[in-house]
Amino acid sequence: MWSPDILGPGFSARTLPLHDDDEGEVVATLVRHQAAEDPKALPGTPASPHFAVLAIHGWNDYFFQVELARTIARAGGAFYAIDLRKYGRSLRDHHTPGFIEMLSDYDEDLHAAFDVIHDAHGWEVPLVLYGHSTGGLTAALWADRHPGALAGLILNSPWLEIQGSPLLRQLGAPVIDSLARIAPERVLPIKDNGFYQRQLTGYREDGEVVDETDPYWAGWDFNPQWRRYPSTPMTAGWLTAVTKGHAQVAKGLDITCPILTLTSNRSDFSDRWSPELRGSDIVLDVDQIWRRVPYLGRLTTLARIDNAIHDVTLSPRLPRERAFGEMRRWLRTYVTH
């Protein structure tokens, strides 16, 4: 049931059938990393993992962050990632990309993935859930609803609050609410200045000093049909599902497992491009994330990474390595001890 994945040797994928919805057939896709078959596996990666990680991507995204997989494997983890329904490997021609009206619908996707992981590693294996951006919101809400299920939760720039978001500044809350009630599948008129795309594709100004050996400067390798530019169109119903999740976070969660949250040390929403944007989160307001972190659960750790971007695992080399170092230390302290 596993097939070679587009990421190459060491990566394979498996389709997870789900219940049909109003658009027809729905699937999720589970990707696994097998270090023994990966020629680029990090030195010292153990042959036998002793915990497992499941990673959830963000909006307009899918799993391609191979350095994350190799870092987790080196720390002793069996690494898996899921392309949720209507994203990436799971997107079908009859789907509205990314459309959903309740974030809890993703429980079916996650439970199907966890069943496969448990079958492979046993039901006693410690589980760590990882989520980036909107995937971080989904992961946090799942962890809150399933006390005792996880050994740890890692959040990479989680979208926990719409206040301060460029979306709210462009549309305003009344517009979002009214559109969601009248036409949940209505596409929202969001403008994208292309700056995040510039960060991820290595586009640079003449004269900038770069490290061509760093994928950040060479451009990260991703499928433009699955990570679209300027973005996958956002619908009012999807955004309402997200804001309902934000409302739950605002009331306070009670996640019982240890939580690590990683963000950039600053946000910058400038309308004009400048080199300073290369080391900033230009998608979310990190101040808003920091305010929410203490109210996620009983044991929270916040790591603010200088010069990181929105996806800290795709930052320039030095902040990227620091973020991976924070993950390794946290895993040793709370998961693999």
JSON list of C-alpha atoms in Angstrom, two decimals, residues 201-205 208-219 317 320:
[
{"chain": "A", "resi": 201, "resn": "THR", "atom": "CA", "xyz": [11.93, 30.70, -3.91]},
{"chain": "A", "resi": 202, "resn": "GLY", "atom": "CA", "xyz": [15.28, 32.40, -3.30]},
{"chain": "A", "resi": 203, "resn": "TYR", "atom": "CA", "xyz": [14.43, 35.45, -5.39]},
{"chain": "A", "resi": 204, "resn": "ARG", "atom": "CA", "xyz": [16.83, 38.26, -4.47]},
{"chain": "A", "resi": 205, "resn": "GLU", "atom": "CA", "xyz": [17.95, 41.73, -5.36]},
{"chain": "A", "resi": 208, "resn": "GLU", "atom": "CA", "xyz": [22.72, 40.66, -2.09]},
{"chain": "A", "resi": 209, "resn": "VAL", "atom": "CA", "xyz": [25.35, 38.43, -0.49]},
{"chain": "A", "resi": 210, "resn": "VAL", "atom": "CA", "xyz": [24.03, 34.88, -0.47]},
{"chain": "A", "resi": 211, "resn": "ASP", "atom": "CA", "xyz": [25.07, 31.35, 0.40]},
{"chain": "A", "resi": 212, "resn": "GLU", "atom": "CA", "xyz": [24.31, 29.28, -2.69]},
{"chain": "A", "resi": 213, "resn": "THR", "atom": "CA", "xyz": [24.71, 26.06, -0.68]},
{"chain": "A", "resi": 214, "resn": "ASP", "atom": "CA", "xyz": [21.75, 27.04, 1.50]},
{"chain": "A", "resi": 215, "resn": "PRO", "atom": "CA", "xyz": [18.37, 25.94, 0.05]},
{"chain": "A", "resi": 216, "resn": "TYR", "atom": "CA", "xyz": [16.87, 29.14, 1.44]},
{"chain": "A", "resi": 217, "resn": "TRP", "atom": "CA", "xyz": [18.93, 31.11, -1.07]},
{"chain": "A", "resi": 218, "resn": "ALA", "atom": "CA", "xyz": [18.83, 28.54, -3.86]},
{"chain": "A", "resi": 219, "resn": "GLY", "atom": "CA", "xyz": [15.06, 28.29, -3.48]},
{"chain": "A", "resi": 317, "resn": "ARG", "atom": "CA", "xyz": [20.58, 28.25, 7.58]},
{"chain": "A", "resi": 320, "resn": "ARG", "atom": "CA", "xyz": [16.87, 27.02, 10.77]}
]
